[in-house]
GROMACS .gro file of C-alpha atoms in nm:
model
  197
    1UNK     CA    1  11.186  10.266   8.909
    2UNK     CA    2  11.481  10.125   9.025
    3UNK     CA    3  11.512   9.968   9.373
    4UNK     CA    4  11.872   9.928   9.645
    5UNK     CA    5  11.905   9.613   9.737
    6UNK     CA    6  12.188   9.495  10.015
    7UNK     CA    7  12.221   9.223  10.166
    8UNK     CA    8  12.443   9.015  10.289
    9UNK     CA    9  12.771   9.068  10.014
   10UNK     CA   10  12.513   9.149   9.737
   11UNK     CA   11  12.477   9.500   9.663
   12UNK     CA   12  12.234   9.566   9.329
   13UNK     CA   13  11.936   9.671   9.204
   14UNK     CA   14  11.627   9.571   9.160
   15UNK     CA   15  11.332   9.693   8.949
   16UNK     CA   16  10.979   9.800   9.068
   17UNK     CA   17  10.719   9.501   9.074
   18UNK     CA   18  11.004   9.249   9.234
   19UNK     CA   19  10.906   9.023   9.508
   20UNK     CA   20  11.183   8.904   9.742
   21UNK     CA   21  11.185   8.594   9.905
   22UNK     CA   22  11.340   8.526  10.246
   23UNK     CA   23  11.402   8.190  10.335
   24UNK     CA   24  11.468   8.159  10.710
   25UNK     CA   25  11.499   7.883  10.987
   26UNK     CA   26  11.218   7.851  11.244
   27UNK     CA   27  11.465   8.088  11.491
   28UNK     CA   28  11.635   8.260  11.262
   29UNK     CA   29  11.779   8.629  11.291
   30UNK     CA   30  11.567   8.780  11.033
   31UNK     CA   31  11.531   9.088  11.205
   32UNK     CA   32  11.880   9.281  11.017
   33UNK     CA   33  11.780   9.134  10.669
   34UNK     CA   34  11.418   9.291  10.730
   35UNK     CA   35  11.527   9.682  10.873
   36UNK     CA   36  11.804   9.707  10.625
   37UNK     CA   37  11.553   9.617  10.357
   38UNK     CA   38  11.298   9.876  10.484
   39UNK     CA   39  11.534  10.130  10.558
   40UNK     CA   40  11.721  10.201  10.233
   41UNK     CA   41  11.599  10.402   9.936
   42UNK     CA   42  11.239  10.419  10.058
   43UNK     CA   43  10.972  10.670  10.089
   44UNK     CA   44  10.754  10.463  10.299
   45UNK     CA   45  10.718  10.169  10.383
   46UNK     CA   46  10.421   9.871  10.534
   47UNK     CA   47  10.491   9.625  10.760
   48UNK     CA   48  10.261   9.313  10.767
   49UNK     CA   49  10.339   9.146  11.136
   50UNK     CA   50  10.175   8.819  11.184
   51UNK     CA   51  10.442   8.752  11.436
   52UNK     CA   52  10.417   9.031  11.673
   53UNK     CA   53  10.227   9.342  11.748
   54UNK     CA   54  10.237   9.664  11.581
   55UNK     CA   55  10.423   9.804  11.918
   56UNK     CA   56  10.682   9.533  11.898
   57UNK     CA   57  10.765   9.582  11.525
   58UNK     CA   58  10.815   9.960  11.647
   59UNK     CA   59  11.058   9.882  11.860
   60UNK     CA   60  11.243   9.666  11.616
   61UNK     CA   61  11.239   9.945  11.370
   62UNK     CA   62  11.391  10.201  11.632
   63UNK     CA   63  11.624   9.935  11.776
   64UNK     CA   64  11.759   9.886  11.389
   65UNK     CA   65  11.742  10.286  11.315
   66UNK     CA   66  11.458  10.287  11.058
   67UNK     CA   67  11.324  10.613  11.020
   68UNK     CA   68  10.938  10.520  11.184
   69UNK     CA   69  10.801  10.854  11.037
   70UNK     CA   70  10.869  10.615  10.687
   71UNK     CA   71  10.617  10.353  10.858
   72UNK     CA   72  10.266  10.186  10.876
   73UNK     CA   73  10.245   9.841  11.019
   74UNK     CA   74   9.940   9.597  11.014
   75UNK     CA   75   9.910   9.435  11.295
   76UNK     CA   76   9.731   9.057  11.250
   77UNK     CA   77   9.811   8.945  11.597
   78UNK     CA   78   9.659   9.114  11.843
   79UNK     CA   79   9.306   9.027  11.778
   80UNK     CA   80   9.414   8.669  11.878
   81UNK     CA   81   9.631   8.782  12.178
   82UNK     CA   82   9.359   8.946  12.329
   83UNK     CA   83   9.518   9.285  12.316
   84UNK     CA   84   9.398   9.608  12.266
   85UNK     CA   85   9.406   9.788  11.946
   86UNK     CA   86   9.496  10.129  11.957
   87UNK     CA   87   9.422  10.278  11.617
   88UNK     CA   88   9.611  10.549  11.446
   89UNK     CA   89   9.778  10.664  11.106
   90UNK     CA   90  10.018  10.402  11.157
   91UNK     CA   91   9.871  10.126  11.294
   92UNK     CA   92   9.597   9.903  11.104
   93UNK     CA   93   9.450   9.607  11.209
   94UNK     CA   94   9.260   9.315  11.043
   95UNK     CA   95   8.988   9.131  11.196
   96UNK     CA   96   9.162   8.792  11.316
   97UNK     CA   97   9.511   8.680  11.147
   98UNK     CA   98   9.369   8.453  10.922
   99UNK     CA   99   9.190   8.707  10.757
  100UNK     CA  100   9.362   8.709  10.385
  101UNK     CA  101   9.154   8.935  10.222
  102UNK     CA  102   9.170   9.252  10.503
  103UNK     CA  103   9.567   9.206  10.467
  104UNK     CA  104   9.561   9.190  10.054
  105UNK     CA  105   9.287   9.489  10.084
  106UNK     CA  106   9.541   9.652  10.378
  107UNK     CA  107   9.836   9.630  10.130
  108UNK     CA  108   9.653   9.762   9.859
  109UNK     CA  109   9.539  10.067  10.030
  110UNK     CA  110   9.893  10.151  10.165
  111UNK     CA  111   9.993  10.124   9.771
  112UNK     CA  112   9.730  10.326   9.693
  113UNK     CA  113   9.768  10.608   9.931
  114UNK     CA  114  10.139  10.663   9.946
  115UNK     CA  115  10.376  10.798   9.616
  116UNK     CA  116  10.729  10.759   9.527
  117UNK     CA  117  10.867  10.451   9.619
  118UNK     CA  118  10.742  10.170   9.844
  119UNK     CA  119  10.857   9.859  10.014
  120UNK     CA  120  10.679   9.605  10.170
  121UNK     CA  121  10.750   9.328  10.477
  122UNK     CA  122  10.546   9.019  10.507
  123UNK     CA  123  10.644   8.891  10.836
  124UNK     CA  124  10.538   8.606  10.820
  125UNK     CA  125  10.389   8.390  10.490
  126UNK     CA  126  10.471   8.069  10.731
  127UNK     CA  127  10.223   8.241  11.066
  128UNK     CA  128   9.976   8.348  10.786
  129UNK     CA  129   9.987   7.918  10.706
  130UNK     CA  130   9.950   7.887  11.080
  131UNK     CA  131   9.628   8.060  11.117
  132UNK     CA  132   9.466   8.007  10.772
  133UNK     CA  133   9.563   7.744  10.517
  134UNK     CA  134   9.869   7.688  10.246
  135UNK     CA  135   9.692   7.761   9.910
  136UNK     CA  136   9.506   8.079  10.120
  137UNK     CA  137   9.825   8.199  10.188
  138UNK     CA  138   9.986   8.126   9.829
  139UNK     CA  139   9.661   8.336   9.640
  140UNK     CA  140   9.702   8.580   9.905
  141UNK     CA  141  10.093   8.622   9.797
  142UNK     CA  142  10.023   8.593   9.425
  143UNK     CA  143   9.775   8.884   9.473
  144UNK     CA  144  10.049   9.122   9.700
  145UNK     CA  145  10.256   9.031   9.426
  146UNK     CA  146  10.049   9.128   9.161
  147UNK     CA  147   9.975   9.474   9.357
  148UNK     CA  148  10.366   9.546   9.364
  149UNK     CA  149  10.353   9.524   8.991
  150UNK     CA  150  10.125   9.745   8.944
  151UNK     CA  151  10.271  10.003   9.215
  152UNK     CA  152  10.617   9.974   9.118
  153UNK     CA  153  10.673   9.868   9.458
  154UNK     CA  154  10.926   9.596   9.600
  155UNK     CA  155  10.844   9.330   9.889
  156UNK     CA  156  11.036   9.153  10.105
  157UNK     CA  157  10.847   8.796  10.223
  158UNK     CA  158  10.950   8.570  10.495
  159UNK     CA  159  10.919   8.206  10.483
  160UNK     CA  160  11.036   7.948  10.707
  161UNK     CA  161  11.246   7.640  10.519
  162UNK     CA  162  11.232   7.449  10.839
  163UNK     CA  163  10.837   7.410  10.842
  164UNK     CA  164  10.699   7.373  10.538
  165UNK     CA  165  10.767   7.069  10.329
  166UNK     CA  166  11.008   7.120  10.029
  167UNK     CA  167  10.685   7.082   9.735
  168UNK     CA  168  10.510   7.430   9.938
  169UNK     CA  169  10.904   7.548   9.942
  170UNK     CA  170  10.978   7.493   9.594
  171UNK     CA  171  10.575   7.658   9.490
  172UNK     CA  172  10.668   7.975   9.674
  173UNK     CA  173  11.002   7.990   9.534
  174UNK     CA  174  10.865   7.955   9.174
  175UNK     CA  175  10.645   8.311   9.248
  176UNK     CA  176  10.984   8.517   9.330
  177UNK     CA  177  11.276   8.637   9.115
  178UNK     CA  178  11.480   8.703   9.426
  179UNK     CA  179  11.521   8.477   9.683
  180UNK     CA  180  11.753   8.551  10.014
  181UNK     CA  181  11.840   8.207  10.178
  182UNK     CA  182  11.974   8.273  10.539
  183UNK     CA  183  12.086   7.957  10.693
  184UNK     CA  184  12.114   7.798  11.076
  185UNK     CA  185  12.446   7.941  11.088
  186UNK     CA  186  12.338   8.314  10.996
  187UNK     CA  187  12.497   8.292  10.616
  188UNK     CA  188  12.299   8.425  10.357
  189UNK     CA  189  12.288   8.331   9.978
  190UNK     CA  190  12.110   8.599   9.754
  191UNK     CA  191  11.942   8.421   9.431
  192UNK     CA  192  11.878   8.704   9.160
  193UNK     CA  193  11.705   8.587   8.876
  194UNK     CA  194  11.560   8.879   8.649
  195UNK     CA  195  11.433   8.858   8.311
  196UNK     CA  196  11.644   9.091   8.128
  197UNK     CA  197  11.396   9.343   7.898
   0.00000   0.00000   0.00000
């Protein structure tokens, strides 16, 4: 199953099982790259928000015009803010944000549960760092990865260049055959490298 992808002045298409990488600075506007990723040729779609809560990525998605009937988001953040959690279809929640294995379990579930075709957002790899270690977060991604594959799903993960030193750059980078480098000044550079069958 083929997948849209647009972005910037790329236009293609990219199979099932492909993990996107978004390289982004510290205060970068990754907010367009992420709806318009979500919002084209999807059936549904899970947001993973380390950054914000589940109510905040809502209104991102309704600011952007993503169709939120499309969406689940788990929400990592809240447990830490001291929020309250309101549970529904939609909303999921793991038990503190450094909790790898409830978001890997999370993502498989959402996999599991929904047909047709899927996209994922993990926003971000970099606060998942913050709260639990490097190498956590790099299994963690390897195993998301590993889910798309065998979902025929696509995912879309955000990393910050400006934070990480360029060896834990350059080990993401190796796990993804797309990456989307967005710069300080908003340009964006789409790497495509797919292994022709």
């Amino acid at each position: 199953m083929d997948y849209t992808l647009a972005v910037g002045d790329v236009d293609t298409t990219i199979p099932g099982g492909t993990g996107v990488l978004l390289l982004h600075p510290s205060i970068g506007e990754t907010d367009r790259i992420d709806t318009d990723f979500l919002k084209a040729d999807t059936d549904n779609f899970l947001v993973v928000s380390t950054r914000t809560t589940a109510r905040e990525v809502e209104q991102k998605l309704e600011h952007y015009d993503v169709d939120e009937s499309r969406a689940e988001i788990l929400d990592t953040i809240s447990v830490e803010r001291g929020y309250s959690r309101r549970s529904s279809d939609h909303f999921h929640y793991v038990s503190a944000p450094d909790d790898l294995d409830g978001v890997v379990e999370q993502v498989e579930r959402f996999l599991s549960s929904h047909a047709g075709k899927r996209r994922l957002s993990v926003d971000s790899l970099t606060e998942l760092a913050y709260y639990a270690d490097v190498d956590g977060v790099y299994d963690a991604t390897v195993e998301m990865l590993d889910l798309l594959g065998e979902h025929d799903a696509v995912g879309l993960f955000h990393l910050s260049h400006e934070v990480h030193d360029d060896d834990v750059l350059d080990r993401f980078r190796s796990l993804f055959d797309v990456v989307i480098d967005l710069d300080d000044g908003g340009d964006v550079t789409v790497s495509v490298d797919l292994d022709e069958e």
